[in-house]
Each structure stands twice: as structure tokens, then as C-alpha cells.
Amino acid sequence: MTDSSRANGAPGGGRDDSLRERWRTALVGARAGAPGPDPLPYADNLLARWAEPQRRYHTTAHLVAVLDHVDTLAGYAADPDAVRLAAWFHDAVYRPDRSENEERSAALAERALAEAGVPDGVTAEVARLVRLTVAHDPADGDSDGEVLCDADLAILAAPPGQYAAYAAQVREEYGFVPDDAFQEGRATVLRQLLGLPRLFRTPYGAEHWEPRARQNLMTELELLGH
């Protein structure tokens, strides 16, 4: 992310200041003592991306939630800083009408982290984790992947009112899709999720999030008439 690639202007406010510090801490940790450029312009570029107007659910609030969930699950991760950086990048490129968002987000991570002084191995791990969010299906023993995917899917286990708000925000993001087509597509996604042997892979997620998430998914499916 060179000067020419930075978005004009940077988001402001106390939450963004807190997020900049969280970014700085994760990036410096991932560098493991290696030198690198000022972390904050990278944070500002990412925050501008997360604040784009086409977003309703995949916003800075979602980023905060995923980072908070990663913190909750960090004890299960092999490289918590890599997982935190992956959380920053996993929806950095987001266009609801496109299917290559995760790949473009991973490519952005590869470019930006290499420039920011992150070692090649960590950069590759971050990009791998971002690509994993296409299917949220980490291999057994992939502890970093389990933590990121559980953190990203934790919204499914939100209290009913918060889950309903999430579902409504997703519908807003796909406002260009007619109701019938959206309902059919959304029902397909819900059935696929319910068909998984387990939604959450970490012990914490399995214990604390799995039952409520399944109830929320079944309730939404019923409301869609499917």
C-alpha cells in the first residue's frame, strides 16, 4: 500500500483510534522484531475499505466483532497475530455483486504485508487464512484456520435480535437481487450450513456458539418459508 494506493482521507473517531492500535500491535508482533514502515497508513487504508458505502453488514463493526472473537479464541491459535491480520484482510475487498472478494482480499494482503515488513512465511499464512473464508472449512488440526473461521461465523450465535439485524443487513447488501431469487439463494446457504456436522471447530465455539447458531439458522429458514 504505497502512498498512491491509499484512500483519500482516513476514518476518525475513538473506535478507529482503538482499531489503529490493534492493527499496530498485530503488525509489529508479526514482524517479530524486523524493521518496517509506519503501520498506521496501512491501518487507515484498511479502515477506509471497511467503511465503503456498499457495505451494511461487512463494516467496521464486523471487523471489531471478528477481532474480539479472535481475542477470545487466541489460546487455540498457533500464530494469533497472523490470525488477527487475516481478520483485518478477510473482507477488505468486498463487492456483493462479485464472487472473487476473498481472492482479491488475499492478494491485497500479500502485497501490503510484504511491503509492511512482515516475513514471507507469515504473509503466506495470512493470505491462506483469508482464502479459507470462502468455505469456512479448515482441515482438522488447522488451529489458525479454526480460530479465524469460528470468529467470522460467531455472528450466527448472536442473540435473536442481533441475529435478525445481521440478516437484514445482509439483505440490504444484496438489494440489487429480486426478493424471490434472494430468498432461494439465502435458503440454500442456510441449508448448507445446517448440513455441516459442526459449524464451529474450536472447543469454545462448539460449547458456547453451536446450539444457538443452529437455532438461529433454523428460525431464519422458517421465516423464509423454506
PDB file of C-alpha atoms in Angstrom:
ATOM      1  CA  MET A   1       0.000   0.000   0.000  1.00  0.00           C
ATOM      2  CA  THR A   2       2.101   2.833  -1.266  1.00  0.00           C
ATOM      3  CA  ASP A   3       1.044   6.467  -0.996  1.00  0.00           C
ATOM      4  CA  SER A   4      -0.639   6.280  -4.393  1.00  0.00           C
ATOM      5  CA  SER A   5      -2.839   3.381  -3.283  1.00  0.00           C
ATOM      6  CA  ARG A   6      -4.128   4.954  -0.066  1.00  0.00           C
ATOM      7  CA  ALA A   7      -7.683   6.111   0.066  1.00  0.00           C
ATOM      8  CA  ASN A   8      -8.209   9.849   0.327  1.00  0.00           C
ATOM      9  CA  GLY A   9      -8.836  10.745   3.927  1.00  0.00           C
ATOM     10  CA  ALA A  10      -8.900   8.452   6.930  1.00  0.00           C
ATOM     11  CA  PRO A  11     -11.806   7.465   9.115  1.00  0.00           C
ATOM     12  CA  GLY A  12     -11.813   9.092  12.503  1.00  0.00           C
ATOM     13  CA  GLY A  13     -13.224   8.591  15.949  1.00  0.00           C
ATOM     14  CA  GLY A  14     -12.363   6.741  19.113  1.00  0.00           C
ATOM     15  CA  ARG A  15     -13.196   3.319  17.753  1.00  0.00           C
ATOM     16  CA  ASP A  16     -10.929   3.838  14.769  1.00  0.00           C
ATOM     17  CA  ASP A  17      -8.129   5.004  17.058  1.00  0.00           C
ATOM     18  CA  SER A  18      -8.526   1.787  19.035  1.00  0.00           C
ATOM     19  CA  LEU A  19      -8.514  -0.221  15.822  1.00  0.00           C
ATOM     20  CA  ARG A  20      -5.351   1.502  14.608  1.00  0.00           C
ATOM     21  CA  GLU A  21      -3.638   0.472  17.835  1.00  0.00           C
ATOM     22  CA  ARG A  22      -4.870  -3.098  17.468  1.00  0.00           C
ATOM     23  CA  TRP A  23      -3.520  -3.149  13.909  1.00  0.00           C
ATOM     24  CA  ARG A  24      -0.178  -1.745  15.015  1.00  0.00           C
ATOM     25  CA  THR A  25       0.171  -4.334  17.752  1.00  0.00           C
ATOM     26  CA  ALA A  26      -0.630  -7.246  15.419  1.00  0.00           C
ATOM     27  CA  LEU A  27       1.628  -5.985  12.634  1.00  0.00           C
ATOM     28  CA  VAL A  28       4.596  -5.334  14.913  1.00  0.00           C
ATOM     29  CA  GLY A  29       4.066  -8.737  16.505  1.00  0.00           C
ATOM     30  CA  ALA A  30       4.033 -10.404  13.093  1.00  0.00           C
ATOM     31  CA  ARG A  31       7.255  -8.645  12.137  1.00  0.00           C
ATOM     32  CA  ALA A  32       8.970 -10.375  15.094  1.00  0.00           C
ATOM     33  CA  GLY A  33      11.493  -7.603  15.534  1.00  0.00           C
ATOM     34  CA  ALA A  34      12.142  -6.954  11.851  1.00  0.00           C
ATOM     35  CA  PRO A  35      12.103  -3.300  10.722  1.00  0.00           C
ATOM     36  CA  GLY A  36       9.299  -1.905   8.652  1.00  0.00           C
ATOM     37  CA  PRO A  37       7.418   1.244   7.670  1.00  0.00           C
ATOM     38  CA  ASP A  38       4.931   3.102   9.856  1.00  0.00           C
ATOM     39  CA  PRO A  39       1.964   0.738  10.440  1.00  0.00           C
ATOM     40  CA  LEU A  40      -0.680   3.474  10.650  1.00  0.00           C
ATOM     41  CA  PRO A  41      -1.090   4.324   6.945  1.00  0.00           C
ATOM     42  CA  TYR A  42      -1.865   0.660   6.330  1.00  0.00           C
ATOM     43  CA  ALA A  43      -4.494   0.760   9.052  1.00  0.00           C
ATOM     44  CA  ASP A  44      -6.036   3.895   7.539  1.00  0.00           C
ATOM     45  CA  ASN A  45      -6.199   2.278   4.103  1.00  0.00           C
ATOM     46  CA  LEU A  46      -7.939  -0.773   5.519  1.00  0.00           C
ATOM     47  CA  LEU A  47     -10.344   1.263   7.640  1.00  0.00           C
ATOM     48  CA  ALA A  48     -11.333   3.266   4.568  1.00  0.00           C
ATOM     49  CA  ARG A  49     -12.066  -0.002   2.759  1.00  0.00           C
ATOM     50  CA  TRP A  50     -14.187  -1.304   5.635  1.00  0.00           C
ATOM     51  CA  ALA A  51     -16.180   1.977   5.581  1.00  0.00           C
ATOM     52  CA  GLU A  52     -17.160   1.811   1.890  1.00  0.00           C
ATOM     53  CA  PRO A  53     -20.785   2.794   1.197  1.00  0.00           C
ATOM     54  CA  GLN A  54     -21.910  -0.519  -0.344  1.00  0.00           C
ATOM     55  CA  ARG A  55     -21.419  -2.276   2.998  1.00  0.00           C
ATOM     56  CA  ARG A  56     -24.198  -2.844   5.510  1.00  0.00           C
ATOM     57  CA  TYR A  57     -23.033  -5.898   7.453  1.00  0.00           C
ATOM     58  CA  HIS A  58     -19.405  -6.196   6.316  1.00  0.00           C
ATOM     59  CA  THR A  59     -18.496  -2.941   8.038  1.00  0.00           C
ATOM     60  CA  THR A  60     -16.023  -1.777  10.650  1.00  0.00           C
ATOM     61  CA  ALA A  61     -18.440  -3.128  13.272  1.00  0.00           C
ATOM     62  CA  HIS A  62     -17.998  -6.606  11.794  1.00  0.00           C
ATOM     63  CA  LEU A  63     -14.224  -6.161  11.825  1.00  0.00           C
ATOM     64  CA  VAL A  64     -14.339  -5.221  15.514  1.00  0.00           C
ATOM     65  CA  ALA A  65     -16.534  -8.211  16.299  1.00  0.00           C
ATOM     66  CA  VAL A  66     -14.241 -10.651  14.489  1.00  0.00           C
ATOM     67  CA  LEU A  67     -11.150  -9.230  16.201  1.00  0.00           C
ATOM     68  CA  ASP A  68     -12.897  -9.513  19.568  1.00  0.00           C
ATOM     69  CA  HIS A  69     -13.797 -13.136  18.850  1.00  0.00           C
ATOM     70  CA  VAL A  70     -10.226 -13.862  17.757  1.00  0.00           C
ATOM     71  CA  ASP A  71      -9.072 -12.483  21.101  1.00  0.00           C
ATOM     72  CA  THR A  72     -11.496 -14.842  22.847  1.00  0.00           C
ATOM     73  CA  LEU A  73     -10.150 -17.812  20.869  1.00  0.00           C
ATOM     74  CA  ALA A  74      -6.494 -16.766  20.679  1.00  0.00           C
ATOM     75  CA  GLY A  75      -5.357 -19.510  23.035  1.00  0.00           C
ATOM     76  CA  TYR A  76      -6.222 -22.102  20.389  1.00  0.00           C
ATOM     77  CA  ALA A  77      -4.204 -20.428  17.615  1.00  0.00           C
ATOM     78  CA  ALA A  78      -0.661 -21.328  16.622  1.00  0.00           C
ATOM     79  CA  ASP A  79       0.001 -17.750  15.453  1.00  0.00           C
ATOM     80  CA  PRO A  80      -2.559 -15.332  16.919  1.00  0.00           C
ATOM     81  CA  ASP A  81      -1.008 -12.288  15.226  1.00  0.00           C
ATOM     82  CA  ALA A  82      -1.332 -13.937  11.814  1.00  0.00           C
ATOM     83  CA  VAL A  83      -4.987 -14.685  12.573  1.00  0.00           C
ATOM     84  CA  ARG A  84      -5.577 -11.080  13.646  1.00  0.00           C
ATOM     85  CA  LEU A  85      -4.020  -9.781  10.437  1.00  0.00           C
ATOM     86  CA  ALA A  86      -6.168 -12.219   8.460  1.00  0.00           C
ATOM     87  CA  ALA A  87      -9.232 -10.818  10.236  1.00  0.00           C
ATOM     88  CA  TRP A  88      -8.265  -7.340   9.018  1.00  0.00           C
ATOM     89  CA  PHE A  89      -7.944  -8.521   5.434  1.00  0.00           C
ATOM     90  CA  HIS A  90     -10.661 -11.175   5.148  1.00  0.00           C
ATOM     91  CA  ASP A  91     -13.310  -8.759   3.808  1.00  0.00           C
ATOM     92  CA  ALA A  92     -11.018  -5.869   2.889  1.00  0.00           C
ATOM     93  CA  VAL A  93     -12.227  -6.211  -0.690  1.00  0.00           C
ATOM     94  CA  TYR A  94     -15.997  -6.589  -0.659  1.00  0.00           C
ATOM     95  CA  ARG A  95     -18.420  -6.167  -3.518  1.00  0.00           C
ATOM     96  CA  PRO A  96     -21.714  -8.042  -3.055  1.00  0.00           C
ATOM     97  CA  ASP A  97     -22.128  -8.434  -6.815  1.00  0.00           C
ATOM     98  CA  ARG A  98     -18.770 -10.187  -7.272  1.00  0.00           C
ATOM     99  CA  SER A  99     -17.588 -13.668  -6.387  1.00  0.00           C
ATOM    100  CA  GLU A 100     -13.831 -13.148  -6.129  1.00  0.00           C
ATOM    101  CA  ASN A 101     -13.771 -10.995  -2.991  1.00  0.00           C
ATOM    102  CA  GLU A 102     -11.768 -13.427  -0.858  1.00  0.00           C
ATOM    103  CA  GLU A 103      -9.170 -13.960  -3.569  1.00  0.00           C
ATOM    104  CA  ARG A 104      -8.767 -10.236  -4.108  1.00  0.00           C
ATOM    105  CA  SER A 105      -8.558  -9.682  -0.353  1.00  0.00           C
ATOM    106  CA  ALA A 106      -5.857 -12.352  -0.067  1.00  0.00           C
ATOM    107  CA  ALA A 107      -3.904 -10.786  -2.923  1.00  0.00           C
ATOM    108  CA  LEU A 108      -4.154  -7.404  -1.183  1.00  0.00           C
ATOM    109  CA  ALA A 109      -2.753  -8.993   1.993  1.00  0.00           C
ATOM    110  CA  GLU A 110       0.150 -10.490   0.051  1.00  0.00           C
ATOM    111  CA  ARG A 111       1.093  -7.129  -1.430  1.00  0.00           C
ATOM    112  CA  ALA A 112       0.533  -4.993   1.654  1.00  0.00           C
ATOM    113  CA  LEU A 113       2.173  -7.242   4.247  1.00  0.00           C
ATOM    114  CA  ALA A 114       5.254  -7.833   2.143  1.00  0.00           C
ATOM    115  CA  GLU A 115       5.631  -4.068   1.801  1.00  0.00           C
ATOM    116  CA  ALA A 116       4.944  -3.600   5.535  1.00  0.00           C
ATOM    117  CA  GLY A 117       7.885  -5.781   6.566  1.00  0.00           C
ATOM    118  CA  VAL A 118       6.064  -8.986   7.516  1.00  0.00           C
ATOM    119  CA  PRO A 119       8.148 -12.134   6.884  1.00  0.00           C
ATOM    120  CA  ASP A 120       7.239 -14.171   3.828  1.00  0.00           C
ATOM    121  CA  GLY A 121       6.028 -17.156   5.836  1.00  0.00           C
ATOM    122  CA  VAL A 122       3.622 -15.092   7.926  1.00  0.00           C
ATOM    123  CA  THR A 123       2.384 -13.210   4.871  1.00  0.00           C
ATOM    124  CA  ALA A 124       1.654 -16.518   3.149  1.00  0.00           C
ATOM    125  CA  GLU A 125      -0.191 -17.779   6.221  1.00  0.00           C
ATOM    126  CA  VAL A 126      -2.359 -14.656   6.387  1.00  0.00           C
ATOM    127  CA  ALA A 127      -3.263 -14.986   2.711  1.00  0.00           C
ATOM    128  CA  ARG A 128      -4.049 -18.689   3.173  1.00  0.00           C
ATOM    129  CA  LEU A 129      -6.352 -17.889   6.070  1.00  0.00           C
ATOM    130  CA  VAL A 130      -8.177 -15.210   4.082  1.00  0.00           C
ATOM    131  CA  ARG A 131      -8.773 -17.682   1.240  1.00  0.00           C
ATOM    132  CA  LEU A 132     -10.104 -20.169   3.782  1.00  0.00           C
ATOM    133  CA  THR A 133     -13.074 -17.890   4.474  1.00  0.00           C
ATOM    134  CA  VAL A 134     -14.550 -18.807   1.089  1.00  0.00           C
ATOM    135  CA  ALA A 135     -15.881 -22.070   2.539  1.00  0.00           C
ATOM    136  CA  HIS A 136     -15.091 -21.806   6.277  1.00  0.00           C
ATOM    137  CA  ASP A 137     -13.905 -25.414   6.176  1.00  0.00           C
ATOM    138  CA  PRO A 138     -10.469 -25.665   7.800  1.00  0.00           C
ATOM    139  CA  ALA A 139      -8.742 -29.031   7.860  1.00  0.00           C
ATOM    140  CA  ASP A 140      -8.573 -30.935  11.118  1.00  0.00           C
ATOM    141  CA  GLY A 141      -5.628 -29.624  13.098  1.00  0.00           C
ATOM    142  CA  ASP A 142      -5.545 -26.273  11.289  1.00  0.00           C
ATOM    143  CA  SER A 143      -5.762 -24.302  14.516  1.00  0.00           C
ATOM    144  CA  ASP A 144      -5.283 -20.868  12.943  1.00  0.00           C
ATOM    145  CA  GLY A 145      -7.952 -21.636  10.365  1.00  0.00           C
ATOM    146  CA  GLU A 146     -10.319 -22.898  13.032  1.00  0.00           C
ATOM    147  CA  VAL A 147      -9.932 -19.711  15.058  1.00  0.00           C
ATOM    148  CA  LEU A 148     -10.475 -17.362  12.114  1.00  0.00           C
ATOM    149  CA  CYS A 149     -13.458 -19.264  10.739  1.00  0.00           C
ATOM    150  CA  ASP A 150     -15.104 -19.558  14.153  1.00  0.00           C
ATOM    151  CA  ALA A 151     -14.568 -15.846  14.778  1.00  0.00           C
ATOM    152  CA  ASP A 152     -16.075 -14.946  11.409  1.00  0.00           C
ATOM    153  CA  LEU A 153     -19.112 -17.187  11.903  1.00  0.00           C
ATOM    154  CA  ALA A 154     -19.732 -16.216  15.532  1.00  0.00           C
ATOM    155  CA  ILE A 155     -22.488 -13.799  14.423  1.00  0.00           C
ATOM    156  CA  LEU A 156     -24.601 -16.891  13.738  1.00  0.00           C
ATOM    157  CA  ALA A 157     -24.734 -17.441  17.510  1.00  0.00           C
ATOM    158  CA  ALA A 158     -25.816 -13.883  18.363  1.00  0.00           C
ATOM    159  CA  PRO A 159     -28.928 -13.236  20.459  1.00  0.00           C
ATOM    160  CA  PRO A 160     -32.084 -13.358  18.288  1.00  0.00           C
ATOM    161  CA  GLY A 161     -32.466  -9.590  17.907  1.00  0.00           C
ATOM    162  CA  GLN A 162     -28.839  -9.124  16.888  1.00  0.00           C
ATOM    163  CA  TYR A 163     -29.079 -12.060  14.502  1.00  0.00           C
ATOM    164  CA  ALA A 164     -32.196 -10.573  12.910  1.00  0.00           C
ATOM    165  CA  ALA A 165     -30.322  -7.278  12.405  1.00  0.00           C
ATOM    166  CA  TYR A 166     -27.440  -9.184  10.775  1.00  0.00           C
ATOM    167  CA  ALA A 167     -29.834 -10.975   8.401  1.00  0.00           C
ATOM    168  CA  ALA A 168     -31.477  -7.661   7.492  1.00  0.00           C
ATOM    169  CA  GLN A 169     -28.087  -6.067   6.787  1.00  0.00           C
ATOM    170  CA  VAL A 170     -27.127  -8.948   4.512  1.00  0.00           C
ATOM    171  CA  ARG A 171     -30.382  -8.435   2.613  1.00  0.00           C
ATOM    172  CA  GLU A 172     -29.556  -4.729   2.228  1.00  0.00           C
ATOM    173  CA  GLU A 173     -26.160  -5.572   0.776  1.00  0.00           C
ATOM    174  CA  TYR A 174     -27.900  -7.708  -1.832  1.00  0.00           C
ATOM    175  CA  GLY A 175     -30.582  -5.138  -2.525  1.00  0.00           C
ATOM    176  CA  PHE A 176     -29.949  -5.495  -6.267  1.00  0.00           C
ATOM    177  CA  VAL A 177     -31.230  -9.110  -6.138  1.00  0.00           C
ATOM    178  CA  PRO A 178     -35.013  -9.645  -6.501  1.00  0.00           C
ATOM    179  CA  ASP A 179     -36.775 -10.999  -3.408  1.00  0.00           C
ATOM    180  CA  ASP A 180     -37.570 -14.453  -4.798  1.00  0.00           C
ATOM    181  CA  ALA A 181     -34.028 -15.035  -6.009  1.00  0.00           C
ATOM    182  CA  PHE A 182     -32.520 -13.775  -2.774  1.00  0.00           C
ATOM    183  CA  GLN A 183     -34.770 -15.923  -0.621  1.00  0.00           C
ATOM    184  CA  GLU A 184     -33.942 -19.022  -2.621  1.00  0.00           C
ATOM    185  CA  GLY A 185     -30.215 -18.299  -2.541  1.00  0.00           C
ATOM    186  CA  ARG A 186     -30.235 -17.468   1.147  1.00  0.00           C
ATOM    187  CA  ALA A 187     -32.192 -20.624   1.948  1.00  0.00           C
ATOM    188  CA  THR A 188     -29.612 -22.670   0.056  1.00  0.00           C
ATOM    189  CA  VAL A 189     -26.826 -21.137   2.137  1.00  0.00           C
ATOM    190  CA  LEU A 190     -28.710 -21.784   5.379  1.00  0.00           C
ATOM    191  CA  ARG A 191     -29.390 -25.412   4.459  1.00  0.00           C
ATOM    192  CA  GLN A 192     -25.731 -25.909   3.593  1.00  0.00           C
ATOM    193  CA  LEU A 193     -24.687 -24.528   6.966  1.00  0.00           C
ATOM    194  CA  LEU A 194     -27.214 -26.659   8.812  1.00  0.00           C
ATOM    195  CA  GLY A 195     -25.978 -29.691   6.904  1.00  0.00           C
ATOM    196  CA  LEU A 196     -22.455 -29.349   8.263  1.00  0.00           C
ATOM    197  CA  PRO A 197     -21.567 -31.806  11.027  1.00  0.00           C
ATOM    198  CA  ARG A 198     -20.348 -28.844  13.059  1.00  0.00           C
ATOM    199  CA  LEU A 199     -20.347 -25.098  12.453  1.00  0.00           C
ATOM    200  CA  PHE A 200     -17.584 -24.315  14.947  1.00  0.00           C
ATOM    201  CA  ARG A 201     -14.270 -26.131  15.258  1.00  0.00           C
ATOM    202  CA  THR A 202     -12.704 -24.727  18.420  1.00  0.00           C
ATOM    203  CA  PRO A 203     -13.772 -26.226  21.750  1.00  0.00           C
ATOM    204  CA  TYR A 204     -15.055 -22.818  22.864  1.00  0.00           C
ATOM    205  CA  GLY A 205     -17.119 -22.346  19.712  1.00  0.00           C
ATOM    206  CA  ALA A 206     -18.543 -25.845  19.887  1.00  0.00           C
ATOM    207  CA  GLU A 207     -19.604 -25.359  23.502  1.00  0.00           C
ATOM    208  CA  HIS A 208     -20.786 -21.758  23.527  1.00  0.00           C
ATOM    209  CA  TRP A 209     -21.922 -20.964  19.975  1.00  0.00           C
ATOM    210  CA  GLU A 210     -23.060 -24.124  18.181  1.00  0.00           C
ATOM    211  CA  PRO A 211     -26.516 -24.672  19.743  1.00  0.00           C
ATOM    212  CA  ARG A 212     -27.702 -21.066  19.444  1.00  0.00           C
ATOM    213  CA  ALA A 213     -26.309 -20.742  15.916  1.00  0.00           C
ATOM    214  CA  ARG A 214     -28.268 -23.769  14.738  1.00  0.00           C
ATOM    215  CA  GLN A 215     -31.431 -22.415  16.321  1.00  0.00           C
ATOM    216  CA  ASN A 216     -30.934 -19.037  14.616  1.00  0.00           C
ATOM    217  CA  LEU A 217     -30.345 -20.674  11.239  1.00  0.00           C
ATOM    218  CA  MET A 218     -33.437 -22.848  11.548  1.00  0.00           C
ATOM    219  CA  THR A 219     -35.537 -19.854  12.583  1.00  0.00           C
ATOM    220  CA  GLU A 220     -34.380 -17.787   9.620  1.00  0.00           C
ATOM    221  CA  LEU A 221     -35.034 -20.692   7.254  1.00  0.00           C
ATOM    222  CA  GLU A 222     -38.590 -20.983   8.598  1.00  0.00           C
ATOM    223  CA  LEU A 223     -39.147 -17.241   8.198  1.00  0.00           C
ATOM    224  CA  LEU A 224     -38.048 -17.501   4.573  1.00  0.00           C
ATOM    225  CA  GLY A 225     -40.730 -20.128   4.040  1.00  0.00           C
ATOM    226  CA  HIS A 226     -38.197 -22.830   3.210  1.00  0.00           C
TER     227      HIS A 226
END
